[in-house]
C-alpha cells in the first residue's frame, strides 16, 4: 500500500526527531527557561519566540510553563509568543518538513511563524488590554 | 520510474538514515556525559513514540482514503488554488481538529501538495494546529476565558495572513 510505504519511509526521520525531542525536553530545564526572561518586554517577546522555537514536547507543557512564567511576573506578550512559537515552529522537526514539503516552503514557513508568533502575541495582548 | 528519479529517492533514503544515525550518535555522546538524564530523555522519547503510533495509523488511513476518494480534480476543487474561502475554512478546521505531533502530518500534507493542494492552505493547516481543543480547559485555567477567546480568534486571523504571506513569497523567483 502506497500510503503505508510513505509513512514507513518517514520512520528513520521520525525516530531521529523523537530522540532529539527527548534530549531537548530533558536538557533544556524549566528552571533555565524561567530565568532567561529579564523584564524587558521587547527582548522578552523575542526570547519567548526563540525559546518556543527550539523547545520540543507536548503543548500542555508550554501552557503550564507559560502559566508559571505569568505567576513569576513575565509579561503576557512574551508568554503568548513563547506558546505560539512552541506549537507552530519546529526546529527539531525541520528535516521531516524539508523532506515532504521542500526547503523553500520549510524555511519560509518557519521564518514567517517566528515573526507571526511575536505579531500575534502583541495583537492578543493589545486586544485584551483594550477590552479590559 | 526513470534513473534520475530513482537516484533522488535513493539519496533521500540515505539522508534519512544519516539523520537517524546522527541522532543516535548524539544520544550516545549525551549518555557518556550525563547517563542519568539521557536515560530520562530516552524514556521520554519512547513514551512520545508510543503516543504517536495511533496518529501514524490515522495518517496512513487518511492517506489511503485520500488516494481512493480525492482525485486530482477534487483536490483542486476543494483545497486547490481556486478553492477560495471554502478551501481556507477546510484547512483551518482540519488543523484545529487534527491531533498528535505536527511531524506525523507532513507525509500526508506533502502528498496532498503534490496532488494539487494550495501551499497557502498547507501553511494554514500547520498553523491552526496551535489550537488544541482538548487542551483549552488548561489554557482557561491559567489565563482565563477572555484570553482564550481572543487568542483563538487571533490565531485564526493570523493563519490566513500567514498563508497569504507564504503564498506571495513562494511566488517570487530567486
JSON list of C-alpha atoms in Angstrom, two decimals, chain A residues 1-27 56-68 70-71 76 79-80 83-84 86-90 92-101 104-106 108-114 116-117 119-120 123-128 131-132, chain B residues 12-13 15-17 19-20 22-24 26-27 30 34 37-38 40-42 44-46 48-49 52 56 59-61 63-64 67 101-104 106-111 113-115 119-120 122-123 126-132 135-136 138-139 141-143 146-148 150-151 154-155 157-159 161-163 165-166 169-174:
[
{"chain": "A", "resi": 1, "resn": "UNK", "atom": "CA", "xyz": [0.00, 0.00, 0.00]},
{"chain": "A", "resi": 2, "resn": "UNK", "atom": "CA", "xyz": [1.40, 3.34, -1.12]},
{"chain": "A", "resi": 3, "resn": "UNK", "atom": "CA", "xyz": [0.31, 5.35, 1.96]},
{"chain": "A", "resi": 4, "resn": "UNK", "atom": "CA", "xyz": [1.80, 2.84, 4.42]},
{"chain": "A", "resi": 5, "resn": "UNK", "atom": "CA", "xyz": [5.04, 2.86, 2.41]},
{"chain": "A", "resi": 6, "resn": "UNK", "atom": "CA", "xyz": [5.18, 6.67, 2.53]},
{"chain": "A", "resi": 7, "resn": "UNK", "atom": "CA", "xyz": [4.86, 6.64, 6.34]},
{"chain": "A", "resi": 8, "resn": "UNK", "atom": "CA", "xyz": [7.37, 3.76, 6.63]},
{"chain": "A", "resi": 9, "resn": "UNK", "atom": "CA", "xyz": [9.85, 5.81, 4.58]},
{"chain": "A", "resi": 10, "resn": "UNK", "atom": "CA", "xyz": [9.41, 8.63, 7.10]},
{"chain": "A", "resi": 11, "resn": "UNK", "atom": "CA", "xyz": [10.19, 6.35, 10.06]},
{"chain": "A", "resi": 12, "resn": "UNK", "atom": "CA", "xyz": [14.01, 6.95, 10.18]},
{"chain": "A", "resi": 13, "resn": "UNK", "atom": "CA", "xyz": [13.31, 10.69, 10.31]},
{"chain": "A", "resi": 14, "resn": "UNK", "atom": "CA", "xyz": [10.56, 10.26, 12.91]},
{"chain": "A", "resi": 15, "resn": "UNK", "atom": "CA", "xyz": [12.83, 8.07, 15.11]},
{"chain": "A", "resi": 16, "resn": "UNK", "atom": "CA", "xyz": [15.61, 10.66, 14.83]},
{"chain": "A", "resi": 17, "resn": "UNK", "atom": "CA", "xyz": [13.32, 13.59, 15.66]},
{"chain": "A", "resi": 18, "resn": "UNK", "atom": "CA", "xyz": [11.78, 11.73, 18.61]},
{"chain": "A", "resi": 19, "resn": "UNK", "atom": "CA", "xyz": [15.29, 11.06, 20.01]},
{"chain": "A", "resi": 20, "resn": "UNK", "atom": "CA", "xyz": [16.25, 14.75, 19.64]},
{"chain": "A", "resi": 21, "resn": "UNK", "atom": "CA", "xyz": [12.97, 15.86, 21.22]},
{"chain": "A", "resi": 22, "resn": "UNK", "atom": "CA", "xyz": [13.70, 13.63, 24.23]},
{"chain": "A", "resi": 23, "resn": "UNK", "atom": "CA", "xyz": [17.14, 15.22, 24.66]},
{"chain": "A", "resi": 24, "resn": "UNK", "atom": "CA", "xyz": [15.75, 18.75, 24.36]},
{"chain": "A", "resi": 25, "resn": "UNK", "atom": "CA", "xyz": [12.89, 18.05, 26.76]},
{"chain": "A", "resi": 26, "resn": "UNK", "atom": "CA", "xyz": [15.26, 16.85, 29.48]},
{"chain": "A", "resi": 27, "resn": "UNK", "atom": "CA", "xyz": [18.34, 19.02, 28.92]},
{"chain": "A", "resi": 56, "resn": "UNK", "atom": "CA", "xyz": [10.03, 20.42, 21.93]},
{"chain": "A", "resi": 57, "resn": "UNK", "atom": "CA", "xyz": [7.29, 18.44, 23.57]},
{"chain": "A", "resi": 58, "resn": "UNK", "atom": "CA", "xyz": [3.58, 18.36, 24.29]},
{"chain": "A", "resi": 59, "resn": "UNK", "atom": "CA", "xyz": [1.69, 21.67, 24.03]},
{"chain": "A", "resi": 60, "resn": "UNK", "atom": "CA", "xyz": [0.39, 21.13, 27.57]},
{"chain": "A", "resi": 61, "resn": "UNK", "atom": "CA", "xyz": [3.95, 21.64, 28.87]},
{"chain": "A", "resi": 62, "resn": "UNK", "atom": "CA", "xyz": [4.10, 25.07, 27.20]},
{"chain": "A", "resi": 63, "resn": "UNK", "atom": "CA", "xyz": [0.74, 26.07, 28.73]},
{"chain": "A", "resi": 64, "resn": "UNK", "atom": "CA", "xyz": [1.81, 25.02, 32.23]},
{"chain": "A", "resi": 65, "resn": "UNK", "atom": "CA", "xyz": [5.22, 26.64, 31.82]},
{"chain": "A", "resi": 66, "resn": "UNK", "atom": "CA", "xyz": [3.51, 29.78, 30.45]},
{"chain": "A", "resi": 67, "resn": "UNK", "atom": "CA", "xyz": [1.17, 29.86, 33.46]},
{"chain": "A", "resi": 68, "resn": "UNK", "atom": "CA", "xyz": [4.11, 29.56, 35.87]},
{"chain": "A", "resi": 70, "resn": "UNK", "atom": "CA", "xyz": [2.98, 34.58, 34.30]},
{"chain": "A", "resi": 71, "resn": "UNK", "atom": "CA", "xyz": [2.90, 33.99, 38.07]},
{"chain": "A", "resi": 76, "resn": "UNK", "atom": "CA", "xyz": [1.91, 38.24, 28.89]},
{"chain": "A", "resi": 79, "resn": "UNK", "atom": "CA", "xyz": [4.44, 34.20, 27.20]},
{"chain": "A", "resi": 80, "resn": "UNK", "atom": "CA", "xyz": [1.97, 34.24, 24.29]},
{"chain": "A", "resi": 83, "resn": "UNK", "atom": "CA", "xyz": [3.35, 29.33, 23.48]},
{"chain": "A", "resi": 84, "resn": "UNK", "atom": "CA", "xyz": [2.57, 30.13, 19.83]},
{"chain": "A", "resi": 86, "resn": "UNK", "atom": "CA", "xyz": [6.23, 26.23, 20.67]},
{"chain": "A", "resi": 87, "resn": "UNK", "atom": "CA", "xyz": [3.23, 24.98, 18.68]},
{"chain": "A", "resi": 88, "resn": "UNK", "atom": "CA", "xyz": [3.95, 26.40, 15.23]},
{"chain": "A", "resi": 89, "resn": "UNK", "atom": "CA", "xyz": [7.73, 26.24, 14.80]},
{"chain": "A", "resi": 90, "resn": "UNK", "atom": "CA", "xyz": [9.68, 23.03, 14.89]},
{"chain": "A", "resi": 92, "resn": "UNK", "atom": "CA", "xyz": [13.99, 19.84, 15.56]},
{"chain": "A", "resi": 93, "resn": "UNK", "atom": "CA", "xyz": [11.39, 18.69, 13.03]},
{"chain": "A", "resi": 94, "resn": "UNK", "atom": "CA", "xyz": [12.83, 20.63, 10.10]},
{"chain": "A", "resi": 95, "resn": "UNK", "atom": "CA", "xyz": [14.43, 17.53, 8.44]},
{"chain": "A", "resi": 96, "resn": "UNK", "atom": "CA", "xyz": [10.99, 15.88, 8.09]},
{"chain": "A", "resi": 97, "resn": "UNK", "atom": "CA", "xyz": [9.32, 19.08, 6.87]},
{"chain": "A", "resi": 98, "resn": "UNK", "atom": "CA", "xyz": [12.08, 19.62, 4.26]},
{"chain": "A", "resi": 99, "resn": "UNK", "atom": "CA", "xyz": [11.71, 16.02, 3.02]},
{"chain": "A", "resi": 100, "resn": "UNK", "atom": "CA", "xyz": [7.98, 16.30, 2.40]},
{"chain": "A", "resi": 101, "resn": "UNK", "atom": "CA", "xyz": [7.39, 19.99, 1.71]},
{"chain": "A", "resi": 104, "resn": "UNK", "atom": "CA", "xyz": [11.92, 26.79, 0.43]},
{"chain": "A", "resi": 105, "resn": "UNK", "atom": "CA", "xyz": [8.50, 26.11, 1.93]},
{"chain": "A", "resi": 106, "resn": "UNK", "atom": "CA", "xyz": [10.01, 24.96, 5.24]},
{"chain": "A", "resi": 108, "resn": "UNK", "atom": "CA", "xyz": [9.69, 30.46, 4.59]},
{"chain": "A", "resi": 109, "resn": "UNK", "atom": "CA", "xyz": [7.05, 28.92, 6.84]},
{"chain": "A", "resi": 110, "resn": "UNK", "atom": "CA", "xyz": [9.28, 28.71, 9.91]},
{"chain": "A", "resi": 111, "resn": "UNK", "atom": "CA", "xyz": [10.61, 32.28, 9.50]},
{"chain": "A", "resi": 112, "resn": "UNK", "atom": "CA", "xyz": [7.06, 33.60, 9.00]},
{"chain": "A", "resi": 113, "resn": "UNK", "atom": "CA", "xyz": [5.83, 31.63, 12.01]},
{"chain": "A", "resi": 114, "resn": "UNK", "atom": "CA", "xyz": [8.62, 33.19, 14.09]},
{"chain": "A", "resi": 116, "resn": "UNK", "atom": "CA", "xyz": [3.90, 35.91, 13.43]},
{"chain": "A", "resi": 117, "resn": "UNK", "atom": "CA", "xyz": [4.39, 34.46, 16.92]},
{"chain": "A", "resi": 119, "resn": "UNK", "atom": "CA", "xyz": [2.94, 39.76, 15.96]},
{"chain": "A", "resi": 120, "resn": "UNK", "atom": "CA", "xyz": [0.03, 37.65, 17.21]},
{"chain": "A", "resi": 123, "resn": "UNK", "atom": "CA", "xyz": [-2.18, 41.65, 18.92]},
{"chain": "A", "resi": 124, "resn": "UNK", "atom": "CA", "xyz": [-3.58, 39.33, 21.62]},
{"chain": "A", "resi": 125, "resn": "UNK", "atom": "CA", "xyz": [-2.13, 41.41, 24.46]},
{"chain": "A", "resi": 126, "resn": "UNK", "atom": "CA", "xyz": [-3.32, 44.72, 22.96]},
{"chain": "A", "resi": 127, "resn": "UNK", "atom": "CA", "xyz": [-6.83, 43.32, 22.37]},
{"chain": "A", "resi": 128, "resn": "UNK", "atom": "CA", "xyz": [-7.07, 42.09, 25.95]},
{"chain": "A", "resi": 131, "resn": "UNK", "atom": "CA", "xyz": [-11.37, 45.23, 26.14]},
{"chain": "A", "resi": 132, "resn": "UNK", "atom": "CA", "xyz": [-10.38, 45.15, 29.82]},
{"chain": "B", "resi": 12, "resn": "UNK", "atom": "CA", "xyz": [16.65, 10.79, 0.18]},
{"chain": "B", "resi": 13, "resn": "UNK", "atom": "CA", "xyz": [16.68, 7.38, 1.85]},
{"chain": "B", "resi": 15, "resn": "UNK", "atom": "CA", "xyz": [19.84, 11.22, 4.04]},
{"chain": "B", "resi": 16, "resn": "UNK", "atom": "CA", "xyz": [17.11, 9.88, 6.33]},
{"chain": "B", "resi": 17, "resn": "UNK", "atom": "CA", "xyz": [19.33, 7.07, 7.56]},
{"chain": "B", "resi": 19, "resn": "UNK", "atom": "CA", "xyz": [19.93, 11.76, 10.10]},
{"chain": "B", "resi": 20, "resn": "UNK", "atom": "CA", "xyz": [18.84, 8.84, 12.30]},
{"chain": "B", "resi": 22, "resn": "UNK", "atom": "CA", "xyz": [23.47, 11.29, 13.66]},
{"chain": "B", "resi": 23, "resn": "UNK", "atom": "CA", "xyz": [20.69, 11.45, 16.27]},
{"chain": "B", "resi": 24, "resn": "UNK", "atom": "CA", "xyz": [21.80, 8.09, 17.75]},
{"chain": "B", "resi": 26, "resn": "UNK", "atom": "CA", "xyz": [24.27, 12.47, 19.70]},
{"chain": "B", "resi": 27, "resn": "UNK", "atom": "CA", "xyz": [22.31, 10.40, 22.23]},
{"chain": "B", "resi": 30, "resn": "UNK", "atom": "CA", "xyz": [24.99, 12.70, 25.90]},
{"chain": "B", "resi": 34, "resn": "UNK", "atom": "CA", "xyz": [25.14, 12.59, 31.55]},
{"chain": "B", "resi": 37, "resn": "UNK", "atom": "CA", "xyz": [19.46, 12.44, 32.26]},
{"chain": "B", "resi": 38, "resn": "UNK", "atom": "CA", "xyz": [19.98, 10.71, 28.91]},
{"chain": "B", "resi": 40, "resn": "UNK", "atom": "CA", "xyz": [15.25, 10.01, 31.22]},
{"chain": "B", "resi": 41, "resn": "UNK", "atom": "CA", "xyz": [15.38, 11.56, 27.73]},
{"chain": "B", "resi": 42, "resn": "UNK", "atom": "CA", "xyz": [15.18, 8.09, 26.15]},
{"chain": "B", "resi": 44, "resn": "UNK", "atom": "CA", "xyz": [10.52, 10.42, 27.22]},
{"chain": "B", "resi": 45, "resn": "UNK", "atom": "CA", "xyz": [11.29, 9.54, 23.57]},
{"chain": "B", "resi": 46, "resn": "UNK", "atom": "CA", "xyz": [9.83, 6.04, 23.94]},
{"chain": "B", "resi": 48, "resn": "UNK", "atom": "CA", "xyz": [6.44, 10.06, 22.76]},
{"chain": "B", "resi": 49, "resn": "UNK", "atom": "CA", "xyz": [6.87, 7.46, 20.03]},
{"chain": "B", "resi": 52, "resn": "UNK", "atom": "CA", "xyz": [2.32, 8.92, 18.02]},
{"chain": "B", "resi": 56, "resn": "UNK", "atom": "CA", "xyz": [0.62, 7.46, 12.30]},
{"chain": "B", "resi": 59, "resn": "UNK", "atom": "CA", "xyz": [-2.39, 9.28, 8.86]},
{"chain": "B", "resi": 60, "resn": "UNK", "atom": "CA", "xyz": [-1.99, 6.01, 6.88]},
{"chain": "B", "resi": 61, "resn": "UNK", "atom": "CA", "xyz": [-5.80, 5.56, 6.84]},
{"chain": "B", "resi": 63, "resn": "UNK", "atom": "CA", "xyz": [-3.72, 8.92, 3.07]},
{"chain": "B", "resi": 64, "resn": "UNK", "atom": "CA", "xyz": [-5.27, 5.71, 1.75]},
{"chain": "B", "resi": 67, "resn": "UNK", "atom": "CA", "xyz": [-5.77, 8.29, -2.60]},
{"chain": "B", "resi": 101, "resn": "UNK", "atom": "CA", "xyz": [2.69, 15.90, 16.78]},
{"chain": "B", "resi": 102, "resn": "UNK", "atom": "CA", "xyz": [2.96, 18.10, 13.71]},
{"chain": "B", "resi": 103, "resn": "UNK", "atom": "CA", "xyz": [5.66, 15.96, 12.05]},
{"chain": "B", "resi": 104, "resn": "UNK", "atom": "CA", "xyz": [3.33, 12.95, 11.80]},
{"chain": "B", "resi": 106, "resn": "UNK", "atom": "CA", "xyz": [3.99, 16.08, 6.99]},
{"chain": "B", "resi": 107, "resn": "UNK", "atom": "CA", "xyz": [3.79, 12.96, 4.72]},
{"chain": "B", "resi": 108, "resn": "UNK", "atom": "CA", "xyz": [0.04, 13.45, 4.20]},
{"chain": "B", "resi": 109, "resn": "UNK", "atom": "CA", "xyz": [0.33, 17.21, 3.58]},
{"chain": "B", "resi": 110, "resn": "UNK", "atom": "CA", "xyz": [3.32, 16.64, 1.25]},
{"chain": "B", "resi": 111, "resn": "UNK", "atom": "CA", "xyz": [1.33, 14.14, -0.78]},
{"chain": "B", "resi": 113, "resn": "UNK", "atom": "CA", "xyz": [0.52, 19.35, -2.15]},
{"chain": "B", "resi": 114, "resn": "UNK", "atom": "CA", "xyz": [1.96, 17.06, -4.86]},
{"chain": "B", "resi": 115, "resn": "UNK", "atom": "CA", "xyz": [-1.62, 16.29, -5.91]},
{"chain": "B", "resi": 119, "resn": "UNK", "atom": "CA", "xyz": [0.54, 25.63, -0.39]},
{"chain": "B", "resi": 120, "resn": "UNK", "atom": "CA", "xyz": [-1.15, 28.55, 1.38]},
{"chain": "B", "resi": 122, "resn": "UNK", "atom": "CA", "xyz": [-0.89, 23.67, 3.78]},
{"chain": "B", "resi": 123, "resn": "UNK", "atom": "CA", "xyz": [0.62, 26.53, 5.84]},
{"chain": "B", "resi": 126, "resn": "UNK", "atom": "CA", "xyz": [0.04, 23.57, 10.02]},
{"chain": "B", "resi": 127, "resn": "UNK", "atom": "CA", "xyz": [-0.52, 26.92, 11.78]},
{"chain": "B", "resi": 128, "resn": "UNK", "atom": "CA", "xyz": [-4.01, 26.24, 13.13]},
{"chain": "B", "resi": 129, "resn": "UNK", "atom": "CA", "xyz": [-2.64, 23.08, 14.75]},
{"chain": "B", "resi": 130, "resn": "UNK", "atom": "CA", "xyz": [-1.60, 25.50, 17.50]},
{"chain": "B", "resi": 131, "resn": "UNK", "atom": "CA", "xyz": [-5.26, 25.48, 18.57]},
{"chain": "B", "resi": 132, "resn": "UNK", "atom": "CA", "xyz": [-5.73, 22.33, 20.64]},
{"chain": "B", "resi": 135, "resn": "UNK", "atom": "CA", "xyz": [-6.30, 21.42, 25.98]},
{"chain": "B", "resi": 136, "resn": "UNK", "atom": "CA", "xyz": [-8.41, 24.59, 26.11]},
{"chain": "B", "resi": 138, "resn": "UNK", "atom": "CA", "xyz": [-5.83, 24.08, 30.83]},
{"chain": "B", "resi": 139, "resn": "UNK", "atom": "CA", "xyz": [-5.33, 27.34, 28.94]},
{"chain": "B", "resi": 141, "resn": "UNK", "atom": "CA", "xyz": [-7.32, 27.66, 33.99]},
{"chain": "B", "resi": 142, "resn": "UNK", "atom": "CA", "xyz": [-4.03, 29.55, 33.63]},
{"chain": "B", "resi": 143, "resn": "UNK", "atom": "CA", "xyz": [-5.02, 32.55, 31.50]},
{"chain": "B", "resi": 146, "resn": "UNK", "atom": "CA", "xyz": [-11.32, 36.08, 27.83]},
{"chain": "B", "resi": 147, "resn": "UNK", "atom": "CA", "xyz": [-7.70, 35.42, 26.93]},
{"chain": "B", "resi": 148, "resn": "UNK", "atom": "CA", "xyz": [-8.53, 32.09, 25.26]},
{"chain": "B", "resi": 150, "resn": "UNK", "atom": "CA", "xyz": [-9.01, 36.46, 21.95]},
{"chain": "B", "resi": 151, "resn": "UNK", "atom": "CA", "xyz": [-6.08, 34.03, 21.43]},
{"chain": "B", "resi": 154, "resn": "UNK", "atom": "CA", "xyz": [-6.12, 35.96, 16.53]},
{"chain": "B", "resi": 155, "resn": "UNK", "atom": "CA", "xyz": [-4.67, 32.56, 15.69]},
{"chain": "B", "resi": 157, "resn": "UNK", "atom": "CA", "xyz": [-6.78, 35.55, 11.60]},
{"chain": "B", "resi": 158, "resn": "UNK", "atom": "CA", "xyz": [-3.00, 35.02, 11.81]},
{"chain": "B", "resi": 159, "resn": "UNK", "atom": "CA", "xyz": [-3.22, 31.69, 9.99]},
{"chain": "B", "resi": 161, "resn": "UNK", "atom": "CA", "xyz": [-2.42, 36.19, 6.91]},
{"chain": "B", "resi": 162, "resn": "UNK", "atom": "CA", "xyz": [0.47, 33.74, 7.21]},
{"chain": "B", "resi": 163, "resn": "UNK", "atom": "CA", "xyz": [-0.93, 31.59, 4.40]},
{"chain": "B", "resi": 165, "resn": "UNK", "atom": "CA", "xyz": [2.24, 35.90, 3.02]},
{"chain": "B", "resi": 166, "resn": "UNK", "atom": "CA", "xyz": [3.74, 32.47, 2.35]},
{"chain": "B", "resi": 169, "resn": "UNK", "atom": "CA", "xyz": [6.84, 34.79, -1.03]},
{"chain": "B", "resi": 170, "resn": "UNK", "atom": "CA", "xyz": [6.74, 31.39, -2.75]},
{"chain": "B", "resi": 171, "resn": "UNK", "atom": "CA", "xyz": [5.69, 33.10, -6.00]},
{"chain": "B", "resi": 172, "resn": "UNK", "atom": "CA", "xyz": [8.88, 35.19, -6.06]},
{"chain": "B", "resi": 173, "resn": "UNK", "atom": "CA", "xyz": [11.65, 33.89, -8.25]},
{"chain": "B", "resi": 174, "resn": "UNK", "atom": "CA", "xyz": [15.04, 33.93, -6.58]}
]
